[in-house]
Coordinates of C-alpha atoms in Angstrom, one line a residue:
X1 CA 42.3 6.6 -35.3
X2 CA 39.7 7.6 -37.9
X3 CA 41.4 4.8 -40.2
X4 CA 40.5 2.3 -37.6
X5 CA 37.0 3.1 -37.2
X6 CA 36.4 2.9 -40.6
X7 CA 37.7 -0.7 -41.1
X8 CA 35.8 -1.6 -38.1
X9 CA 32.5 -0.2 -39.7
X10 CA 33.3 -2.3 -43.2
X11 CA 34.3 -5.1 -41.6
X12 CA 31.3 -5.7 -39.4
X13 CA 28.8 -5.7 -42.1
X14 CA 31.0 -8.1 -43.9
X15 CA 31.0 -10.5 -41.0
X16 CA 28.7 -13.1 -40.2
X17 CA 26.1 -12.3 -41.9
X18 CA 22.5 -13.3 -41.0
X19 CA 21.1 -16.6 -42.9
X20 CA 17.9 -17.2 -41.3
X21 CA 15.7 -20.1 -42.9
X22 CA 13.8 -18.8 -46.0
X23 CA 10.2 -19.2 -47.5
X24 CA 10.1 -17.7 -51.0
X25 CA 12.9 -15.0 -50.0
X26 CA 11.5 -14.1 -46.6
X27 CA 12.6 -15.2 -43.1
X28 CA 10.2 -17.1 -41.2
X29 CA 11.2 -15.8 -38.3
X30 CA 13.1 -13.4 -36.4
X31 CA 16.5 -14.1 -34.9
X32 CA 17.1 -14.0 -31.2
X33 CA 20.5 -13.5 -29.0
X34 CA 22.5 -16.7 -29.7
X35 CA 21.3 -17.9 -32.9
X36 CA 23.3 -18.1 -35.6
X37 CA 21.8 -15.3 -37.8
X38 CA 22.1 -12.8 -34.7
X39 CA 24.2 -9.8 -35.6
X40 CA 27.6 -10.1 -33.7
X41 CA 29.2 -7.6 -31.1
X42 CA 31.1 -5.9 -34.4
X43 CA 27.9 -5.3 -36.1
X44 CA 26.3 -3.8 -33.4
X45 CA 29.5 -1.4 -32.7
X46 CA 29.4 -0.6 -35.9
X47 CA 25.9 0.6 -35.6
X48 CA 26.5 2.5 -32.2
X49 CA 29.3 4.5 -34.2
X50 CA 26.9 5.2 -36.8
X51 CA 24.8 6.9 -34.1
X52 CA 27.3 8.5 -32.5
X53 CA 27.2 6.3 -29.1
X54 CA 23.7 6.2 -29.0
X55 CA 23.0 2.4 -29.3
X56 CA 21.8 1.1 -25.5
X57 CA 22.6 -2.4 -24.6
X58 CA 19.4 -3.6 -22.6
X59 CA 20.4 -4.2 -18.1
X60 CA 17.1 -4.9 -16.8
X61 CA 15.9 -2.3 -15.0
X62 CA 15.3 -4.4 -11.9
X63 CA 19.1 -5.8 -11.9
X64 CA 19.8 -4.3 -8.4
X65 CA 17.0 -6.8 -6.7
X66 CA 18.7 -9.9 -8.1
X67 CA 22.0 -11.6 -8.3
X68 CA 22.2 -13.3 -11.3
X69 CA 25.4 -11.1 -11.9
X70 CA 28.2 -11.0 -9.3
X71 CA 27.8 -7.9 -7.8
X72 CA 24.4 -6.6 -9.0
X73 CA 22.7 -7.3 -6.0
X74 CA 21.9 -4.1 -3.9
X75 CA 19.4 -4.1 -1.2
X76 CA 18.9 -0.2 -0.8
X77 CA 18.6 0.1 -4.4
X78 CA 16.5 -2.5 -4.8
X79 CA 13.9 -1.1 -2.2
X80 CA 14.2 2.3 -3.7
X81 CA 13.2 0.7 -6.9
X82 CA 10.3 -1.4 -5.2
X83 CA 8.8 1.8 -4.0
X84 CA 9.2 3.6 -7.5
X85 CA 7.9 0.7 -9.4
X86 CA 4.2 1.8 -10.0
X87 CA 5.4 5.3 -11.4
X88 CA 5.4 5.9 -14.7
X89 CA 8.7 8.1 -14.6
X90 CA 10.5 5.0 -13.2
X91 CA 10.1 3.5 -16.8
X92 CA 10.0 6.0 -19.1
X93 CA 13.4 6.9 -18.4
X94 CA 14.5 3.8 -19.1
X95 CA 15.8 2.9 -22.7
X96 CA 14.1 -0.9 -22.6
X97 CA 11.4 -1.1 -19.4
X98 CA 7.7 -1.2 -20.0
X99 CA 5.1 -0.5 -17.8
X100 CA 2.9 -4.1 -18.7
X101 CA 5.7 -6.2 -16.9
X102 CA 3.2 -9.4 -18.1
X103 CA 4.8 -8.9 -21.5
X104 CA 8.3 -9.3 -20.6
X105 CA 7.7 -13.0 -19.7
X106 CA 8.5 -12.3 -16.0
X107 CA 12.2 -12.0 -17.4
X108 CA 13.5 -9.7 -14.3
X109 CA 11.0 -9.0 -11.7
X110 CA 11.9 -7.0 -8.7
X111 CA 9.7 -8.3 -6.4
X112 CA 11.2 -11.8 -6.7
X113 CA 13.7 -13.7 -4.8
X114 CA 17.6 -12.3 -5.1
X115 CA 18.4 -15.5 -6.4
X116 CA 15.6 -16.2 -9.3
X117 CA 16.1 -15.5 -13.1
X118 CA 17.0 -12.3 -13.8
X119 CA 17.9 -11.5 -17.8
X120 CA 17.2 -9.2 -20.5
X121 CA 15.4 -12.1 -22.3
X122 CA 12.2 -10.6 -22.2
X123 CA 13.3 -6.8 -23.5
X124 CA 14.5 -5.5 -26.6
X125 CA 18.4 -6.4 -26.2
X126 CA 19.2 -2.6 -27.7
X127 CA 17.5 0.3 -28.0
X128 CA 18.6 3.2 -30.7
X129 CA 18.1 6.4 -28.6
X130 CA 17.6 8.2 -32.2
X131 CA 18.1 11.9 -32.8
X132 CA 16.0 12.6 -35.9
X133 CA 15.1 10.9 -39.3
X134 CA 18.7 9.4 -40.2
X135 CA 19.3 7.9 -36.7
X136 CA 15.8 6.1 -37.5
X137 CA 16.8 5.3 -41.1
X138 CA 19.9 3.5 -40.1
X139 CA 18.1 1.7 -37.0
X140 CA 15.5 0.3 -39.6
X141 CA 18.3 -0.6 -42.5
X142 CA 20.2 -1.9 -39.7
X143 CA 16.9 -4.3 -38.3
X144 CA 16.3 -5.4 -42.1
X145 CA 19.7 -6.3 -43.2
X146 CA 20.1 -8.3 -39.8
X147 CA 16.5 -9.8 -39.7
X148 CA 16.3 -8.4 -35.9
X149 CA 13.1 -7.4 -34.7
X150 CA 11.9 -4.0 -34.3
X151 CA 9.9 -2.1 -32.0
X152 CA 8.8 1.4 -31.8
X153 CA 9.1 3.0 -28.4
X154 CA 9.0 6.3 -26.3
X155 CA 7.6 6.0 -22.9
X156 CA 6.7 2.1 -22.3
X157 CA 3.1 3.2 -21.3
X158 CA 1.2 0.2 -23.1
X159 CA -0.8 -2.5 -21.7
X160 CA -0.1 -5.0 -24.7
X161 CA 3.3 -4.6 -24.8
X162 CA 3.7 -3.2 -28.0
X163 CA 6.7 -1.2 -27.5
X164 CA 8.7 -4.2 -26.5
X165 CA 10.3 -6.6 -28.7
X166 CA 11.9 -9.5 -27.2
X167 CA 15.7 -9.7 -28.1
X168 CA 15.1 -7.0 -30.6
X169 CA 16.4 -3.6 -31.4
X170 CA 13.9 -0.6 -30.1
X171 CA 14.0 2.9 -31.8
X172 CA 13.3 5.0 -29.0
X173 CA 11.9 8.3 -29.7
X174 CA 11.7 9.7 -26.2
X175 CA 14.3 12.5 -26.7
X176 CA 12.6 13.8 -29.9
X177 CA 11.1 17.0 -27.8
X178 CA 10.7 19.6 -30.7
X179 CA 7.6 22.0 -29.9
X180 CA 6.7 24.2 -32.5
X181 CA 3.7 26.4 -31.9
X182 CA 1.9 27.6 -35.1
X183 CA -0.4 30.4 -34.8
X184 CA -2.2 30.4 -38.1
X185 CA -1.8 27.3 -39.6
X186 CA -2.9 26.8 -43.3
X187 CA -3.6 23.4 -44.7
X188 CA -2.6 22.7 -48.3
X189 CA -6.3 23.0 -49.6
X190 CA -7.8 25.0 -47.1
X191 CA -8.5 29.0 -47.5
X192 CA -11.1 28.9 -44.8
X193 CA -11.3 26.8 -41.5
X194 CA -14.2 24.6 -43.0
X195 CA -13.5 24.4 -46.6
X196 CA -13.0 21.2 -47.9
X197 CA -11.3 19.2 -45.0
X198 CA -8.6 22.0 -45.0
X199 CA -8.1 24.0 -41.7
X200 CA -6.9 27.7 -41.2
X201 CA -6.1 28.0 -37.4
X202 CA -3.7 27.7 -34.4
X203 CA -1.5 24.4 -34.4
X204 CA 1.1 22.7 -32.9
X205 CA 4.1 20.8 -34.3
X206 CA 5.3 18.0 -31.5
X207 CA 8.0 15.8 -31.6
X208 CA 7.7 11.6 -31.1
X209 CA 9.0 12.4 -28.0
X210 CA 7.1 14.9 -26.3
X211 CA 4.6 13.9 -23.5
X212 CA 1.4 15.3 -22.3
X213 CA 2.7 17.5 -19.7
X214 CA 5.2 19.2 -21.7
X215 CA 2.4 19.3 -24.4
X216 CA 0.2 21.1 -22.3
X217 CA 2.4 23.3 -20.4
X218 CA 3.8 24.5 -24.1
X219 CA 0.4 25.4 -25.3
X220 CA -0.9 27.1 -22.0
X221 CA 2.2 29.7 -22.5
X222 CA 0.8 30.5 -26.1
X223 CA -2.9 30.9 -25.0
X224 CA -3.8 27.1 -26.0
X225 CA -5.1 24.1 -24.9
X226 CA -4.9 20.5 -26.8
X227 CA -5.9 16.9 -26.7
X228 CA -4.1 14.9 -24.1
X229 CA -4.9 12.0 -22.2
X230 CA -5.6 11.9 -18.2
X231 CA -2.4 10.5 -17.7
X232 CA -0.1 13.3 -18.3
X233 CA 2.7 11.3 -19.0
X234 CA 1.9 9.7 -21.8
X235 CA 3.7 10.7 -25.5
X236 CA 1.2 12.6 -27.8
X237 CA 2.6 11.2 -31.1
X238 CA 2.3 7.7 -30.5
X239 CA -0.1 4.6 -29.6
X240 CA -2.1 7.3 -28.0
X241 CA -3.5 9.9 -30.7
X242 CA -2.2 7.2 -33.2
X243 CA -5.1 4.6 -31.2
X244 CA -7.7 7.6 -30.9
X245 CA -7.0 9.1 -27.8
X246 CA -9.5 9.8 -25.4
X247 CA -9.1 12.8 -22.7
X248 CA -11.1 15.5 -20.7
X249 CA -11.4 17.8 -24.5
X250 CA -12.7 14.9 -26.2
X251 CA -16.7 15.6 -25.4
X252 CA -15.7 19.5 -26.8
X253 CA -13.3 19.0 -29.5
X254 CA -13.5 15.1 -30.4
X255 CA -10.6 12.3 -30.2
X256 CA -6.6 13.2 -30.2
X257 CA -6.9 11.4 -33.6
X258 CA -9.6 14.1 -34.9
X259 CA -7.1 16.9 -34.5
X260 CA -4.0 15.6 -36.6
X261 CA -2.7 18.0 -39.5
X262 CA 0.1 16.2 -40.8
X263 CA 2.3 13.3 -39.6
X264 CA 5.6 13.0 -40.4
X265 CA 6.6 9.5 -40.6
X266 CA 9.7 7.5 -41.5
X267 CA 8.5 4.3 -43.6
X268 CA 9.9 0.8 -43.6
X269 CA 11.6 1.4 -47.0
X270 CA 13.4 4.8 -45.1
X271 CA 11.7 7.2 -47.4
X272 CA 10.2 9.9 -45.0
X273 CA 6.6 11.0 -46.1
X274 CA 4.1 13.8 -44.8
X275 CA 0.8 12.5 -44.4
X276 CA -1.9 14.7 -45.0
X277 CA -5.4 14.4 -45.6
X278 CA -5.4 16.7 -48.7
X279 CA -2.2 15.2 -50.2
X280 CA -3.5 12.4 -52.3
X281 CA 0.2 10.4 -52.7
X282 CA -0.1 9.9 -48.8
X283 CA -3.7 10.8 -48.0
X284 CA -4.3 6.8 -47.2
X285 CA -1.5 7.2 -44.7
X286 CA -3.0 9.5 -42.9
X287 CA -6.3 7.9 -42.8
X288 CA -4.6 5.1 -41.0
X289 CA -2.3 6.5 -39.1
X290 CA -5.3 8.8 -37.4
X291 CA -6.7 6.0 -35.1
X292 CA -5.7 2.9 -36.9
X293 CA -3.1 2.0 -34.1
X294 CA 0.5 2.8 -33.3
X295 CA 3.9 1.2 -34.5
X296 CA 2.6 -0.6 -37.4
X297 CA 2.9 1.2 -40.5
X298 CA 6.1 3.5 -39.8
X299 CA 8.1 5.5 -37.4
X300 CA 6.4 8.6 -36.4
X301 CA 8.8 11.6 -36.6
X302 CA 6.5 14.2 -35.6
X303 CA 2.6 15.1 -35.6
X304 CA 1.2 18.5 -36.2
X305 CA -2.5 19.0 -34.5
X306 CA -5.0 21.5 -33.8
X307 CA -5.1 23.7 -30.8
X308 CA -7.7 25.9 -29.4
X309 CA -8.1 28.9 -27.4
X310 CA -8.3 28.6 -23.6
X311 CA -11.7 28.4 -22.2
X312 CA -13.2 29.0 -18.7
X313 CA -13.7 25.2 -17.3
X314 CA -16.1 24.0 -14.5
X315 CA -14.4 20.6 -12.6
X316 CA -15.4 18.4 -10.1
X317 CA -14.8 15.4 -7.9
X318 CA -17.0 12.8 -6.2
X319 CA -16.2 9.9 -4.0
X320 CA -17.9 7.6 -1.5
X321 CA -17.5 4.1 -0.4
X322 CA -18.8 1.6 2.6
X323 CA -15.4 1.9 4.1
X324 CA -16.4 3.2 7.5
X325 CA -19.8 1.0 7.9
X326 CA -21.4 3.0 5.5
X327 CA -25.1 1.3 4.2
X328 CA -24.3 -0.8 1.3
X329 CA -27.8 -0.6 -0.3
X330 CA -27.4 3.1 -0.4
X331 CA -24.0 3.1 -1.8
X332 CA -25.5 1.0 -4.6
X333 CA -28.3 3.1 -5.6
X334 CA -25.9 5.6 -5.3
X335 CA -23.7 4.0 -8.1
X336 CA -26.7 3.1 -10.4
X337 CA -27.8 7.0 -10.2
X338 CA -24.3 8.0 -11.1
X339 CA -24.4 5.6 -14.0
X340 CA -28.1 6.8 -15.0
X341 CA -26.4 10.4 -14.7
X342 CA -23.9 10.1 -17.8
X343 CA -26.0 10.7 -20.5
X344 CA -26.9 14.1 -18.9
X345 CA -22.7 14.8 -18.8
X346 CA -22.6 14.0 -22.0
X347 CA -25.4 16.3 -22.9
X348 CA -23.5 19.0 -21.8
X349 CA -20.2 18.0 -23.6
X350 CA -18.3 16.9 -20.2
X351 CA -15.9 14.3 -19.6
X352 CA -15.8 12.0 -16.3
X353 CA -13.0 9.6 -15.2
X354 CA -14.1 7.3 -12.7
X355 CA -13.2 4.0 -10.6
X356 CA -15.5 1.7 -9.4
X357 CA -15.0 -1.3 -6.8
X358 CA -17.7 -3.0 -5.0
X359 CA -17.6 -0.7 -1.8
X360 CA -16.1 2.7 -3.6
X361 CA -16.8 5.4 -6.3
X362 CA -14.4 7.6 -7.3
X363 CA -14.8 10.1 -10.1
X364 CA -11.9 12.9 -10.6
X365 CA -11.9 14.7 -12.6
X366 CA -15.2 15.3 -14.6
X367 CA -15.1 18.2 -16.5
X368 CA -17.3 20.7 -18.6
X369 CA -15.0 22.9 -20.7
X370 CA -17.3 26.4 -20.8
X371 CA -19.6 25.1 -18.6
X372 CA -20.7 26.8 -15.2
X373 CA -20.9 25.3 -11.5
X374 CA -24.6 25.2 -11.9
X375 CA -24.1 22.9 -14.8
X376 CA -22.0 20.2 -13.1
X377 CA -24.3 20.1 -10.1
X378 CA -27.5 19.8 -12.1
X379 CA -25.4 16.5 -13.2
X380 CA -23.9 15.0 -10.0
X381 CA -26.5 16.7 -7.6
X382 CA -29.0 13.6 -7.9
X383 CA -26.4 11.2 -6.9
X384 CA -25.3 13.2 -3.8
X385 CA -29.0 13.3 -3.0
X386 CA -29.1 9.8 -2.6
X387 CA -26.2 9.9 -0.1
X388 CA -27.7 12.0 1.8
X389 CA -30.9 10.6 2.2
X390 CA -29.1 7.4 3.3
X391 CA -26.5 8.7 5.6
X392 CA -23.8 7.8 3.7
X393 CA -21.2 10.2 3.6
X394 CA -18.9 11.7 0.3
X395 CA -16.2 13.5 -0.7
X396 CA -17.7 16.5 -3.2
X397 CA -16.3 19.4 -5.1
X398 CA -17.3 21.6 -7.6
X399 CA -15.2 24.6 -8.9
X400 CA -15.0 27.0 -11.7
X401 CA -11.3 28.0 -13.0
X402 CA -10.5 30.4 -15.7
X403 CA -8.6 28.2 -17.8
X404 CA -8.8 24.7 -18.7
X405 CA -5.1 24.5 -18.0
X406 CA -6.0 25.4 -14.1
X407 CA -8.5 22.8 -13.9
X408 CA -6.3 20.1 -15.2
X409 CA -3.8 21.2 -12.9
X410 CA -5.6 21.1 -9.8
X411 CA -8.3 18.3 -10.4
X412 CA -6.7 15.7 -12.1
X413 CA -4.8 13.2 -9.9
X414 CA -1.7 11.5 -10.9
X415 CA -1.8 7.6 -12.1
X416 CA 0.0 5.2 -11.2
X417 CA -0.3 2.8 -14.5
X418 CA 2.3 0.3 -14.3
X419 CA 0.6 -3.3 -14.5
X420 CA -2.8 -4.3 -14.3
X421 CA -4.9 -6.8 -16.3
X422 CA -7.5 -5.0 -18.4
X423 CA -10.0 -5.8 -21.0
X424 CA -11.7 -2.8 -22.7
X425 CA -15.4 -2.3 -23.9
X426 CA -16.8 0.7 -25.5
X427 CA -20.5 0.8 -24.0
X428 CA -22.9 2.8 -26.4
X429 CA -25.3 5.6 -25.6
X430 CA -28.3 3.5 -26.7
X431 CA -27.6 0.9 -23.6
X432 CA -27.8 4.2 -21.2
X433 CA -31.2 5.1 -22.8
X434 CA -32.8 1.5 -23.1
X435 CA -31.3 -1.0 -20.9
X436 CA -30.2 0.7 -17.7
X437 CA -31.0 -2.0 -15.4
X438 CA -29.3 -4.1 -17.5
X439 CA -26.1 -2.4 -17.6
X440 CA -26.2 -1.7 -14.0
X441 CA -27.0 -5.6 -13.1
X442 CA -24.3 -6.7 -15.0
X443 CA -21.8 -4.0 -13.3
X444 CA -22.7 -5.3 -10.2
X445 CA -22.2 -9.0 -11.2
X446 CA -18.7 -8.1 -12.2
X447 CA -17.9 -6.3 -9.1
X448 CA -19.4 -9.3 -7.1
X449 CA -17.0 -11.8 -8.4
X450 CA -14.3 -11.0 -6.5
X451 CA -13.5 -8.3 -4.1
X452 CA -10.4 -7.2 -6.0
X453 CA -12.4 -6.5 -9.3
X454 CA -12.8 -3.3 -10.7
X455 CA -14.4 -1.3 -13.6
X456 CA -12.3 1.5 -14.6
X457 CA -14.7 4.1 -17.0
X458 CA -14.3 7.4 -18.8
X459 CA -17.6 8.8 -20.5
X460 CA -17.0 11.2 -23.0
X461 CA -19.2 12.2 -26.1
X462 CA -17.1 11.4 -29.2
X463 CA -19.5 12.2 -31.6
X464 CA -18.8 14.4 -34.0
X465 CA -21.0 17.7 -34.3
X466 CA -20.3 21.3 -35.6
X467 CA -17.3 22.3 -33.6
X468 CA -15.3 19.2 -34.0
X469 CA -15.6 17.9 -37.2
X470 CA -12.7 16.1 -38.2
X471 CA -11.5 15.0 -41.7
X472 CA -11.8 11.3 -42.1
X473 CA -9.8 9.1 -40.0
X474 CA -9.8 5.2 -38.9
X475 CA -10.8 5.5 -35.4
X476 CA -13.0 2.7 -34.6
X477 CA -16.2 3.8 -35.7
X478 CA -17.6 2.4 -32.2
X479 CA -16.5 5.5 -30.4
X480 CA -18.9 8.1 -32.4
X481 CA -21.8 6.4 -30.6
X482 CA -19.9 5.2 -27.1
X483 CA -21.1 6.7 -23.7
X484 CA -18.4 4.2 -21.7
X485 CA -15.1 3.3 -22.2
X486 CA -15.0 0.7 -19.6
X487 CA -11.8 -1.2 -18.3
X488 CA -12.5 -4.6 -16.3
X489 CA -9.6 -4.7 -13.9
X490 CA -7.8 -7.4 -12.0
X491 CA -4.5 -6.8 -10.1
X492 CA -1.5 -7.9 -11.4
X493 CA 0.7 -10.3 -8.9
X494 CA 4.6 -9.7 -9.1
X495 CA 4.6 -13.4 -6.9
X496 CA 2.1 -15.8 -8.6
X497 CA 2.7 -16.0 -12.4
X498 CA 0.2 -18.8 -12.8
X499 CA -2.3 -16.7 -11.0
X500 CA -1.8 -13.5 -13.4
X501 CA -2.1 -16.1 -16.4
X502 CA -5.8 -17.3 -14.9
X503 CA -6.9 -13.6 -14.2
X504 CA -6.3 -12.7 -17.7
X505 CA -8.6 -15.7 -18.9
X506 CA -11.3 -14.3 -16.2
X507 CA -11.4 -11.2 -18.1
X508 CA -11.4 -12.8 -21.7
X509 CA -13.9 -15.7 -21.1
X510 CA -16.0 -14.5 -18.0
X511 CA -15.9 -10.7 -16.8
X512 CA -15.8 -8.8 -20.5
X513 CA -18.5 -11.1 -22.0
X514 CA -21.0 -10.0 -19.4
X515 CA -20.6 -6.3 -20.7
X516 CA -20.4 -7.3 -24.5
X517 CA -23.8 -9.1 -24.2
X518 CA -25.3 -6.0 -23.6
X519 CA -24.5 -5.0 -27.4
X520 CA -26.3 -6.5 -30.4
X521 CA -23.5 -8.9 -31.9
X522 CA -21.3 -7.0 -34.5
X523 CA -21.9 -3.4 -33.0
X524 CA -19.8 -3.0 -30.1
X525 CA -16.5 -2.3 -30.1
X526 CA -13.3 -1.3 -27.7
X527 CA -10.5 1.2 -27.4
X528 CA -7.5 -0.4 -28.8
X529 CA -5.0 1.2 -26.5
X530 CA -6.5 -0.2 -23.4
X531 CA -8.0 -3.6 -24.8
X532 CA -7.6 -7.1 -24.2
X533 CA -4.9 -8.8 -25.9
X534 CA -6.9 -11.9 -26.1
X535 CA -9.9 -10.3 -27.6
X536 CA -10.9 -13.4 -30.0
X537 CA -12.5 -11.0 -32.6
X538 CA -9.9 -8.1 -32.4
X539 CA -9.7 -7.3 -35.8
X540 CA -13.7 -6.2 -35.3
X541 CA -14.0 -5.3 -32.0
X542 CA -10.5 -2.5 -31.8
X543 CA -11.0 -1.3 -35.5
X544 CA -14.6 -2.4 -36.8
X545 CA -15.5 -1.8 -40.5
X546 CA -12.0 0.2 -40.9
X547 CA -9.8 -3.6 -40.9
X548 CA -9.7 -4.6 -44.2
X549 CA -9.0 -1.1 -45.3
X550 CA -6.1 -0.6 -42.9
X551 CA -4.9 -3.9 -43.5
X552 CA -4.4 -3.2 -47.1
X553 CA -2.3 0.3 -46.2
X554 CA -0.3 -1.7 -43.9
X555 CA 0.6 -4.2 -46.9
X556 CA 1.2 -1.3 -49.1
X557 CA 3.4 0.2 -47.2
X558 CA 5.4 -2.6 -45.0
X559 CA 5.0 -5.4 -47.1
X560 CA 7.6 -7.2 -45.5
X561 CA 6.0 -6.7 -42.1
X562 CA 9.0 -4.8 -40.6
X563 CA 7.2 -3.3 -38.0
X564 CA 4.9 -5.3 -35.7
X565 CA 2.7 -4.9 -32.6
X566 CA 0.3 -7.7 -30.6
X567 CA -3.0 -6.7 -32.0
X568 CA -1.6 -4.4 -34.3
X569 CA -3.1 -4.4 -37.8
X570 CA -1.4 -7.2 -39.7
X571 CA -0.4 -8.9 -36.9
X572 CA -2.4 -11.8 -37.2
X573 CA 0.4 -12.9 -40.0
X574 CA 2.9 -13.7 -36.9
X575 CA 3.0 -16.1 -34.0
X576 CA 4.6 -15.0 -30.8
X577 CA 6.4 -18.1 -29.3
X578 CA 6.8 -18.8 -25.7
X579 CA 10.8 -18.1 -25.7
X580 CA 9.7 -14.5 -27.5
X581 CA 10.7 -15.4 -30.9
X582 CA 8.4 -14.0 -33.6
X583 CA 7.5 -16.1 -36.5
X584 CA 5.3 -15.8 -39.7
X585 CA 2.1 -17.7 -39.2
X586 CA 0.9 -20.9 -41.1
X587 CA -2.2 -18.8 -42.8
X588 CA 0.4 -16.4 -44.0
X589 CA 2.7 -18.9 -45.1
X590 CA 0.2 -20.9 -46.7
X591 CA -1.1 -18.0 -48.8
X592 CA 2.7 -17.1 -49.9
X593 CA 3.0 -20.4 -51.4

């Protein structure tokens, strides 16, 4: 039996070596299933053996809703799947499904008729369920040798489809769940907490598959808190922290990227690097990974982050609407007052997550670490006063909790994040201070453009101050001046694909520009994890003045473009075809000649 396996492994790599078209010794396009250069079954089988059976061939999650293959349709299973489809756990437990169905090119839609198309063409063809560094190295080597597109995937929570690669191979890090609490971390150059960028204090080392709820629980059991998102199912080490990462701790301690002490990463070459701000060999890689976007510089195996002692927290929620016949004038006056009070919330280092439509506002949670009920009432009571004077009812709650963990558990709702059309803009504090009327009028213009339009906002104070100074990183500088991270939202439809395309155009061409024009040219920015994938000036808007340096670091550590992500650093060197094929751009080819 062992001899048979050995022969299979040796022969599989000798058979059907890929022969993609060449230009100056690099492939013009990644190969797709069915093309002559694509690996044959024996080669995939050999990779599976090297991974001890952890290579997963993709069967679309929505297959029970279709009869593309005999015997796959199951009405009961399909109904259950449709009901669970908006839930994050439906997708992060699957090896290929992503939460932004738009980027699968409608390959297998659970809500379309049973006879409609359902195949794996819009998904990765295989996923390597990696267990550590060696599995990652072998997967990268296979993809490089066979000209197969790679994707780095944990949960699939990604509004821009960065964790997908049609016809390609996913490095699935979801099961790298190791958590280590380090009570007395010492950075290589630091003997004191503020010495030369060094750090001494509590930290946690998190495997790349660790999610927010897992990290928070482990931290709480040790008496600590750490930066996570309001969506508790996101992975900490992936695009969340690598892209900046906001949450309820941001105003007190900074963004998630500001907390990073070390990155353990497998590079395109297969080399393992431990990047810290103190190590001159990889300090540039540390800088790039800490805010420059996920999935393009290497495969993160683990991240080590600062954690903080627990602190009492005040948290609250406020919601009101016109749904029960309330006065629209009063409603809008109350919303305008709420927007105007955001500056007061940021002054006390509070954070608020809110969702606004033309007839409803929901703020939940809003919190101040170390604050009191009086602090939060001073911020929000003026809004409630407007509502009471206008006889518009509301739901209003403010409560003090002994720990941040308790406040998060009690006040943070479960977010269903699957499928929406959105585009982000970071609105500077200066707009609140000098052009409040302009801001609120633009907000109402957007909301009045259609009953389905909404704005999702999180208000944080990510400016650096004495309690959250971080080593230098590549976070978009626009974050340091931002008062609101606003996402203009239109719903996704599973039954009208042309309408999805139109809604994408509407966000890019009509809705987002209304807010963008509030900021002087060249000074705006966006949160790249929630951004408009069609943003025309994405390099500057998503990365600010950091982009050129990020591109240089990308080319240093990944000169052949092994790692690609839509709107990620270096992605302008590639073009996505309608069939999912990823090819070198004309501009890149002209530079390479």
